[in-house]
Tab-separated table of C-alpha atoms in Angstrom:
chain	number	residue	atom	x	y	z
Z	1	MET	CA	99.764	-14.312	76.005
Z	2	SER	CA	100.888	-11.081	77.575
Z	3	LYS	CA	98.513	-8.351	78.616
Z	4	GLN	CA	100.272	-5.920	76.311
Z	5	LYS	CA	99.491	-7.999	73.240
Z	6	ILE	CA	95.804	-8.254	74.142
Z	7	SER	CA	95.513	-4.524	74.523
Z	8	LYS	CA	97.105	-4.014	71.147
Z	9	LYS	CA	94.637	-6.318	69.427
Z	10	LYS	CA	91.734	-4.547	71.093
Z	11	SER	CA	93.065	-1.232	69.944
Z	12	ILE	CA	93.316	-2.405	66.355
Z	13	ARG	CA	89.794	-3.920	66.457
Z	14	ARG	CA	88.406	-0.734	67.999
Z	15	ALA	CA	90.057	1.452	65.404
Z	16	LYS	CA	88.717	-0.750	62.620
Z	17	THR	CA	85.223	-0.562	64.041
Z	18	MET	CA	85.359	3.192	64.346
Z	19	THR	CA	86.540	3.483	60.760
Z	20	GLU	CA	83.585	1.395	59.556
Z	21	VAL	CA	81.162	3.511	61.595
Z	22	VAL	CA	82.578	6.741	60.160
Z	23	ILE	CA	82.378	5.445	56.611
Z	24	SER	CA	78.757	4.346	57.181
Z	25	LEU	CA	77.813	7.761	58.553
Z	26	VAL	CA	79.431	9.463	55.590
Z	27	LEU	CA	77.491	7.271	53.178
Z	28	VAL	CA	74.232	7.856	55.018
Z	29	GLY	CA	74.870	11.579	55.064
Z	30	THR	CA	75.659	11.645	51.380
Z	31	CYS	CA	72.489	9.750	50.527
Z	32	GLY	CA	70.460	12.063	52.701
Z	33	PHE	CA	71.939	15.068	50.943
Z	34	PHE	CA	70.979	13.768	47.498
Z	35	VAL	CA	67.489	12.776	48.643
Z	36	LYS	CA	66.984	16.238	50.177
Z	37	ASN	CA	68.086	17.972	46.976
Z	38	THR	CA	65.824	15.731	44.909
Z	39	PHE	CA	62.705	16.558	46.914
Z	40	SER	CA	63.567	20.233	47.017
Z	41	ASN	CA	63.803	20.360	43.227
Z	42	MET	CA	60.465	18.568	42.681
Z	43	ARG	CA	57.463	20.687	41.510
Z	44	ASP	CA	53.945	19.992	40.303
Z	45	VAL	CA	53.559	19.568	36.553
Z	46	GLU	CA	50.563	21.503	35.209
Z	47	ALA	CA	48.076	19.855	32.894
Z	48	SER	CA	48.628	20.419	29.199
Z	49	PRO	CA	46.367	23.119	27.738
Z	50	TYR	CA	45.721	20.694	24.863
Z	51	PHE	CA	44.189	18.089	27.111
Z	52	ASP	CA	40.410	18.168	27.377
Z	53	GLN	CA	39.659	17.635	31.029
Z	54	THR	CA	35.930	17.193	30.335
Z	55	ASP	CA	34.654	13.874	31.598
Z	56	ILE	CA	34.044	11.451	28.762
Z	57	GLU	CA	30.914	9.332	29.123
Z	58	VAL	CA	31.247	5.955	27.490
Z	59	THR	CA	27.915	4.534	26.322
Z	60	THR	CA	27.095	1.034	25.198
Z	61	PRO	CA	24.576	0.617	22.324
Z	62	THR	CA	21.290	-0.734	23.599
Z	63	ASP	CA	19.826	-1.693	20.187
Z	64	THR	CA	21.240	-5.095	19.400
Z	65	THR	CA	18.711	-5.901	16.662
Z	66	VAL	CA	20.295	-7.714	13.734
Z	67	PRO	CA	18.982	-6.491	10.312
Z	68	ASP	CA	16.711	-9.032	8.625
Z	69	PRO	CA	18.518	-10.267	5.478
Z	70	ASN	CA	15.129	-11.215	4.022
Z	71	GLN	CA	13.653	-7.748	4.432
Z	72	THR	CA	12.275	-6.356	1.167
Z	73	ILE	CA	14.147	-3.377	-0.243
Z	74	TYR	CA	12.188	-1.005	-2.479
Z	75	GLU	CA	13.199	1.330	-5.267
Z	76	SER	CA	11.266	3.934	-7.228
Z	77	SER	CA	9.846	3.107	-10.640
Z	78	GLN	CA	8.476	5.796	-12.949
Z	79	VAL	CA	5.214	4.671	-14.543
Z	80	ASN	CA	3.090	6.509	-17.080
Z	81	THR	CA	0.159	7.901	-15.118
Z	82	THR	CA	-2.208	6.961	-17.943
Z	83	ASP	CA	-1.224	3.319	-17.425
Z	84	LYS	CA	-3.673	3.255	-14.516
Z	85	PHE	CA	-6.235	2.462	-17.231
Z	86	ARG	CA	-4.572	-0.808	-18.250
Z	87	GLY	CA	-3.667	-4.147	-16.654
Z	88	ASP	CA	-5.219	-7.384	-15.451
Z	89	LEU	CA	-6.972	-5.687	-12.527
Z	90	VAL	CA	-8.774	-2.864	-14.311
Z	91	LEU	CA	-12.297	-2.354	-12.987
Z	92	VAL	CA	-14.780	-1.935	-15.812
Z	93	ASN	CA	-18.446	-1.434	-14.953
Z	94	GLU	CA	-21.251	1.068	-15.457
Z	95	GLN	CA	-19.253	3.734	-13.583
Z	96	HIS	CA	-15.786	3.130	-14.959
Z	97	GLN	CA	-15.145	3.221	-18.680
Z	98	TYR	CA	-12.387	1.233	-20.332
Z	99	PHE	CA	-9.849	3.116	-22.434
Z	100	GLY	CA	-8.055	0.715	-24.736
Z	101	GLY	CA	-7.119	0.321	-28.337
Z	102	ASP	CA	-3.777	-1.500	-28.478
Z	103	GLU	CA	-4.641	-4.901	-27.045
Z	104	ASP	CA	-2.346	-7.801	-27.950
Z	105	LEU	CA	-5.008	-10.172	-29.287
Z	106	VAL	CA	-4.910	-13.666	-30.749
Z	107	SER	CA	-7.538	-15.668	-32.583
Z	108	ILE	CA	-8.743	-18.495	-30.346
Z	109	THR	CA	-9.387	-20.965	-33.164
Z	110	ASP	CA	-6.098	-20.139	-34.880
Z	111	MET	CA	-4.197	-20.677	-31.638
Z	112	ASN	CA	-6.040	-23.949	-31.062
Z	113	TYR	CA	-5.025	-25.103	-34.529
Z	114	GLU	CA	-1.383	-24.130	-33.995
Z	115	ASN	CA	-1.256	-25.867	-30.611
Z	116	GLU	CA	-3.349	-28.895	-31.680
Z	117	VAL	CA	-6.029	-28.173	-29.091
Z	118	SER	CA	-9.340	-29.898	-29.787
Z	119	CYS	CA	-11.070	-29.936	-26.391
Z	120	TYR	CA	-13.021	-26.720	-27.141
Z	121	THR	CA	-13.550	-24.192	-29.895
Z	122	ALA	CA	-14.892	-20.713	-30.642
Z	123	VAL	CA	-17.680	-19.583	-32.945
Z	124	ASP	CA	-15.176	-18.608	-35.647
Z	125	SER	CA	-11.690	-17.208	-36.161
Z	126	THR	CA	-12.766	-13.625	-35.448
Z	127	TYR	CA	-13.191	-14.452	-31.749
Z	128	THR	CA	-10.080	-13.179	-30.044
Z	129	ILE	CA	-8.630	-12.918	-26.546
Z	130	LEU	CA	-5.551	-11.290	-25.035
Z	131	ARG	CA	-2.475	-13.340	-25.839
Z	132	HIS	CA	-1.509	-13.941	-22.192
Z	133	VAL	CA	-5.064	-15.015	-21.314
Z	134	TYR	CA	-5.271	-17.703	-23.995
Z	135	GLU	CA	-2.849	-20.093	-22.263
Z	136	PRO	CA	-4.506	-20.269	-18.789
Z	137	MET	CA	-7.955	-20.398	-20.425
Z	138	THR	CA	-6.887	-23.330	-22.582
Z	139	LYS	CA	-5.186	-25.122	-19.711
Z	140	MET	CA	-8.353	-24.844	-17.630
Z	141	VAL	CA	-10.507	-26.328	-20.399
Z	142	GLN	CA	-7.943	-29.040	-21.122
Z	143	ASP	CA	-7.892	-30.097	-17.466
Z	144	PHE	CA	-11.704	-30.123	-17.512
Z	145	TYR	CA	-11.695	-32.339	-20.583
Z	146	ASP	CA	-9.106	-34.707	-19.087
Z	147	LYS	CA	-11.407	-35.157	-16.097
Z	148	TYR	CA	-14.819	-35.501	-17.789
Z	149	TYR	CA	-13.981	-36.140	-21.470
Z	150	ASN	CA	-16.439	-33.393	-22.313
Z	151	ASP	CA	-15.549	-31.457	-25.474
Z	152	THR	CA	-18.782	-29.515	-25.947
Z	153	LEU	CA	-17.524	-26.116	-24.752
Z	154	ILE	CA	-17.659	-23.168	-27.151
Z	155	ILE	CA	-16.396	-19.622	-26.699
Z	156	TYR	CA	-19.260	-17.448	-27.880
Z	157	GLY	CA	-18.243	-14.153	-26.294
Z	158	SER	CA	-14.698	-12.784	-26.183
Z	159	TYR	CA	-13.002	-9.503	-27.135
Z	160	ARG	CA	-15.233	-6.833	-28.658
Z	161	THR	CA	-14.395	-3.513	-30.192
Z	162	THR	CA	-16.243	-0.461	-28.948
Z	163	GLU	CA	-17.955	-0.261	-32.337
Z	164	PHE	CA	-19.178	-3.844	-32.058
Z	165	GLN	CA	-20.378	-3.188	-28.507
Z	166	GLN	CA	-22.313	-0.193	-29.839
Z	167	GLN	CA	-23.923	-2.423	-32.447
Z	168	LEU	CA	-25.007	-4.968	-29.847
Z	169	TYR	CA	-26.354	-2.228	-27.617
Z	170	GLU	CA	-28.448	-0.663	-30.351
Z	171	GLU	CA	-29.789	-4.056	-31.480
Z	172	ASP	CA	-30.929	-4.781	-27.933
Z	173	LEU	CA	-32.688	-1.413	-27.686
Z	174	ALA	CA	-34.456	-2.069	-30.977
Z	175	GLN	CA	-35.560	-5.504	-29.793
Z	176	THR	CA	-36.865	-4.447	-26.391
Z	177	GLY	CA	-38.114	-0.978	-27.256
Z	178	ASP	CA	-36.625	0.325	-24.024
Z	179	GLY	CA	-34.662	3.532	-23.753
Z	180	GLU	CA	-31.802	1.782	-21.989
Z	181	SER	CA	-30.532	-1.775	-22.167
Z	182	THR	CA	-30.384	-3.938	-19.053
Z	183	ARG	CA	-28.698	-6.836	-20.839
Z	184	VAL	CA	-25.929	-5.215	-22.871
Z	185	ALA	CA	-23.434	-2.730	-21.475
Z	186	LYS	CA	-23.001	0.648	-23.062
Z	187	PRO	CA	-20.062	0.987	-25.448
Z	188	GLY	CA	-16.861	1.533	-23.469
Z	189	PHE	CA	-18.246	-0.002	-20.293
Z	190	SER	CA	-18.051	-3.705	-21.159
Z	191	GLU	CA	-15.396	-6.070	-19.820
Z	192	HIS	CA	-15.324	-7.707	-23.217
Z	193	GLU	CA	-13.573	-4.634	-24.594
Z	194	THR	CA	-10.554	-5.385	-22.397
Z	195	GLY	CA	-9.829	-8.802	-23.924
Z	196	LEU	CA	-9.723	-10.207	-20.381
Z	197	ALA	CA	-13.201	-11.753	-20.406
Z	198	PHE	CA	-14.930	-14.560	-22.271
Z	199	ASP	CA	-18.248	-16.398	-22.237
Z	200	PHE	CA	-18.926	-20.124	-22.463
Z	201	THR	CA	-21.764	-21.902	-24.140
Z	202	GLU	CA	-21.995	-25.573	-25.022
Z	203	SER	CA	-22.998	-27.428	-28.142
Z	204	VAL	CA	-25.708	-29.645	-26.606
Z	205	ASN	CA	-28.209	-27.268	-25.018
Z	206	HIS	CA	-26.508	-23.992	-25.932
Z	207	ASP	CA	-27.039	-22.914	-22.350
Z	208	TYR	CA	-24.022	-22.917	-20.048
Z	209	ASP	CA	-25.210	-22.585	-16.458
Z	210	GLY	CA	-22.217	-23.896	-14.504
Z	211	THR	CA	-23.946	-27.042	-13.320
Z	212	GLY	CA	-23.325	-30.725	-13.950
Z	213	ASP	CA	-19.853	-31.379	-15.305
Z	214	PHE	CA	-19.362	-27.626	-15.765
Z	215	GLU	CA	-19.640	-27.008	-12.046
Z	216	TRP	CA	-16.007	-28.099	-11.827
Z	217	ILE	CA	-14.978	-25.139	-14.011
Z	218	ASN	CA	-16.851	-22.566	-11.948
Z	219	LYS	CA	-15.425	-23.924	-8.702
Z	220	ASN	CA	-11.847	-24.332	-9.896
Z	221	CYS	CA	-11.376	-21.441	-12.314
Z	222	TYR	CA	-9.504	-19.388	-9.675
Z	223	LYS	CA	-6.633	-21.894	-9.874
Z	224	TYR	CA	-6.032	-20.637	-13.411
Z	225	GLY	CA	-6.456	-16.942	-12.631
Z	226	PHE	CA	-10.167	-16.534	-13.453
Z	227	VAL	CA	-13.214	-15.513	-11.452
Z	228	VAL	CA	-16.910	-15.873	-12.167
Z	229	ARG	CA	-17.401	-12.151	-12.518
Z	230	TYR	CA	-21.147	-11.810	-11.954
Z	231	THR	CA	-23.109	-13.698	-9.334
Z	232	GLU	CA	-26.588	-13.190	-7.960
Z	233	GLU	CA	-25.163	-12.552	-4.493
Z	234	LYS	CA	-23.096	-9.590	-5.707
Z	235	GLN	CA	-25.616	-8.119	-8.140
Z	236	ARG	CA	-26.255	-5.085	-5.932
Z	237	LEU	CA	-22.557	-4.174	-6.360
Z	238	THR	CA	-21.902	-5.219	-9.963
Z	239	LYS	CA	-25.335	-4.072	-11.224
Z	240	ILE	CA	-25.361	-7.127	-13.471
Z	241	GLN	CA	-27.509	-10.225	-13.273
Z	242	ASN	CA	-26.153	-13.670	-12.450
Z	243	GLU	CA	-23.989	-14.869	-15.347
Z	244	PRO	CA	-22.312	-18.198	-14.582
Z	245	TRP	CA	-20.934	-18.276	-18.132
Z	246	HIS	CA	-18.918	-15.045	-17.864
Z	247	PHE	CA	-15.279	-15.435	-16.747
Z	248	ARG	CA	-12.770	-12.686	-16.117
Z	249	TYR	CA	-9.001	-13.029	-15.882
Z	250	VAL	CA	-7.346	-11.269	-12.914
Z	251	GLY	CA	-4.310	-13.488	-12.260
Z	252	ILE	CA	-3.907	-16.439	-9.897
Z	253	PRO	CA	-3.092	-14.593	-6.632
Z	254	HIS	CA	-6.055	-12.240	-6.939
Z	255	ALA	CA	-8.463	-14.895	-8.208
Z	256	TYR	CA	-7.563	-17.076	-5.220
Z	257	TYR	CA	-8.048	-14.283	-2.693
Z	258	MET	CA	-11.302	-13.071	-4.238
Z	259	THR	CA	-12.783	-16.566	-4.418
Z	260	THR	CA	-11.775	-17.762	-0.956
Z	261	ASN	CA	-12.962	-14.508	0.623
Z	262	ASN	CA	-16.129	-14.256	-1.479
Z	263	LEU	CA	-15.288	-10.873	-3.006
Z	264	CYS	CA	-16.330	-9.460	-6.341
Z	265	LEU	CA	-13.885	-7.247	-8.219
Z	266	GLU	CA	-15.488	-4.054	-6.911
Z	267	GLU	CA	-14.937	-5.214	-3.331
Z	268	TYR	CA	-11.402	-6.367	-4.004
Z	269	ILE	CA	-10.388	-3.046	-5.556
Z	270	ASP	CA	-11.712	-1.264	-2.454
Z	271	LEU	CA	-9.885	-3.698	-0.161
Z	272	VAL	CA	-6.514	-3.223	-1.852
Z	273	ARG	CA	-6.977	0.540	-1.660
Z	274	GLU	CA	-6.999	0.143	2.136
Z	275	HIS	CA	-3.445	-1.259	1.927
Z	276	PRO	CA	-1.316	1.589	0.526
Z	277	TYR	CA	2.433	1.264	0.147
Z	278	ASP	CA	3.252	3.262	3.278
Z	279	LYS	CA	1.029	1.127	5.522
Z	280	ASP	CA	0.412	-2.571	6.098
Z	281	HIS	CA	0.335	-4.524	2.851
Z	282	LEU	CA	-2.146	-7.266	2.018
Z	283	GLU	CA	-0.229	-10.513	2.519
Z	284	PHE	CA	-1.392	-14.088	1.915
Z	285	SER	CA	-0.155	-17.470	0.733
Z	286	TYR	CA	-1.485	-19.932	-1.804
Z	287	ASP	CA	-0.170	-23.206	-3.164
Z	288	GLY	CA	3.193	-22.787	-1.451
Z	289	ASN	CA	3.727	-19.223	-2.707
Z	290	ASP	CA	3.691	-16.008	-0.681
Z	291	TYR	CA	2.148	-12.830	-2.060
Z	292	GLU	CA	2.145	-9.194	-1.054
Z	293	VAL	CA	-0.251	-6.645	-2.547
Z	294	TYR	CA	-0.371	-2.883	-2.059
Z	295	PHE	CA	-1.840	0.253	-3.626
Z	296	VAL	CA	-0.183	3.385	-5.003
Z	297	ALA	CA	-2.355	6.374	-5.899
Z	298	SER	CA	-1.770	7.862	-9.340
Z	299	ASP	CA	-0.281	11.340	-9.614
Z	300	ASP	CA	-2.959	12.675	-11.924
Z	301	GLY	CA	-1.303	16.075	-12.185
Z	302	ALA	CA	1.888	14.640	-13.662
Z	303	GLU	CA	2.871	12.620	-16.703
Z	304	LYS	CA	4.623	10.041	-14.533
Z	305	THR	CA	3.717	8.419	-11.216
Z	306	THR	CA	6.387	7.133	-8.847
Z	307	VAL	CA	5.594	3.547	-7.862
Z	308	PRO	CA	7.777	1.848	-5.196
Z	309	VAL	CA	8.679	-1.681	-6.292
Z	310	PRO	CA	10.797	-4.425	-4.664
Z	311	THR	CA	14.328	-5.083	-5.838
Z	312	GLY	CA	15.454	-8.576	-6.804
Z	313	THR	CA	11.926	-9.977	-6.540
Z	314	ARG	CA	9.255	-10.648	-9.133
Z	315	TYR	CA	6.446	-8.121	-9.170
Z	316	GLU	CA	3.625	-6.906	-11.415
Z	317	ILE	CA	2.001	-3.484	-11.723
Z	318	SER	CA	-1.594	-3.099	-12.870
Z	319	GLY	CA	-3.769	-0.049	-13.043
Z	320	ASN	CA	-7.176	-0.324	-11.386
Z	321	ASN	CA	-8.854	1.932	-13.974
Z	322	VAL	CA	-9.989	4.188	-11.132
Z	323	ASP	CA	-7.379	6.046	-9.136
Z	324	GLY	CA	-4.054	4.274	-9.140
Z	325	PHE	CA	-1.930	1.162	-9.337
Z	326	ILE	CA	-1.922	-2.257	-7.677
Z	327	VAL	CA	1.476	-3.847	-7.122
Z	328	THR	CA	1.636	-7.621	-6.713
Z	329	VAL	CA	4.840	-9.000	-5.187
Z	330	TYR	CA	5.699	-12.664	-5.748
Z	331	LYS	CA	7.839	-13.075	-2.645
Z	332	GLY	CA	10.814	-15.383	-3.017
Z	333	GLN	CA	10.507	-15.516	-6.805
Z	334	LYS	CA	13.097	-14.068	-9.152
Z	335	PRO	CA	12.124	-11.240	-11.491
Z	336	VAL	CA	10.687	-12.230	-14.841
Z	337	VAL	CA	12.725	-10.899	-17.749
Z	338	GLU	CA	10.379	-9.669	-20.437
Z	339	GLU	CA	11.409	-9.968	-24.064
Z	340	ALA	CA	9.845	-6.644	-24.964
Z	341	PRO	CA	8.385	-3.817	-22.850
Z	342	THR	CA	4.628	-3.440	-22.668
Z	343	LYS	CA	3.395	-0.538	-24.730
Z	344	SER	CA	1.815	2.405	-22.964
Z	345	PHE	CA	-0.936	4.740	-24.054
Z	346	ASP	CA	1.713	7.353	-24.671
Z	347	ASP	CA	3.463	5.194	-27.264
Z	348	GLU	CA	2.438	5.403	-30.889
Z	349	ASP	CA	0.930	2.319	-32.484
Z	350	THR	CA	2.800	0.757	-35.369
Z	351	ASP	CA	1.197	0.539	-38.792
Z	352	ALA	CA	0.989	-3.238	-38.444
Z	353	GLU	CA	-0.979	-2.957	-35.218
Z	354	GLU	CA	-3.320	-0.380	-36.710
Z	355	ASN	CA	-3.988	-2.577	-39.723
Z	356	SER	CA	-4.524	-5.585	-37.473
Z	357	THR	CA	-7.027	-3.666	-35.339
Z	358	GLU	CA	-8.906	-2.437	-38.398
Z	359	ASP	CA	-9.071	-5.956	-39.825
Z	360	THR	CA	-10.325	-7.332	-36.500
Z	361	GLU	CA	-13.012	-4.674	-36.194
Z	362	ALA	CA	-14.178	-5.256	-39.736
Z	363	SER	CA	-14.402	-9.006	-39.268
Z	364	GLU	CA	-16.187	-8.744	-35.934
Z	365	ASP	CA	-18.720	-6.274	-37.258
Z	366	SER	CA	-19.656	-8.811	-39.907
Z	367	SER	CA	-20.072	-11.683	-37.465
Z	368	ASP	CA	-23.173	-12.628	-35.506
Z	369	GLU	CA	-22.948	-13.524	-31.850
Z	370	SER	CA	-25.603	-15.627	-30.202
Z	371	SER	CA	-28.218	-13.449	-28.486
Z	372	ASP	CA	-28.758	-16.074	-25.781
Z	373	GLY	CA	-27.280	-14.985	-22.486
Z	374	GLU	CA	-25.913	-11.716	-23.899
Z	375	ASP	CA	-23.974	-10.082	-21.140
Z	376	TYR	CA	-21.909	-7.169	-20.091
């Protein structure tokens, strides 16, 4: 190959290389120009006046307690303030008078006849008891009979009108010659006027003392809602001598607690008063059932008293005949639907009830009760 041809090829290659270099420089320069213009046109963007620049502190809840689904929820119930004088837990003694007059009474012998009960009887058909007390009283005696086959029990003291109590009181004063009776309560201050109490005697010795076969009744009566109201041990509080024949209905939960804790009714009323609604309630269990008891003071300056009661749970309200109401909660039990509301002192008596009361008073005034073991 000639030297001239080689030089020509070199010249072409050199020219091509130079062209590529120039093009590259142009491209680089162009890019630099655009980059420079871009940066020169850039400026800081101010924060929007609508943006809150305050630091936001994010907190995590510390209370992780899950609400108890079994927690009792309460609602307000309006109760006649005068109803503090009525109920299964009324305290009637020498200091606290009973105010009644519309008791729902039944004849013991008539009820026994209707229900074919022959394990016990009463003196005659004028001996009455509150309707809701008859059933547990009869069940207790029936269970006693089924155990000992002893059918000698007689009810010789039950509901009394104030007029009949006055008669008994005056007869005792005439017999003793004293200015004040120590065996018969003054009219208005006897438990028998409530229809919640009754007395036993028996047809063999006519002297029920709670011993022998009858010891079973005195020891087990709380299972049916009754307490032996007057004992020698509590005489300083009740002001009444030992009366093993006198039984008082208070309801199963209260009878259980009073008996197992050796409390008379006076002591129990005081104890419940120490457990008001807004503080710790009295809670206990018996026979697989849980109970809760608390006190609500009566609003004596108003016609109605607000009593907190549980929702969706069975409960009962009773006056204590002193200063308020006792609420008994049957925890875990459904409310009991009553067929008819209980009458209050503010309700007017029907003519039928008035006639029934007059008939009862007349028949009781004409009857004679045994003077043996006459009690309060």
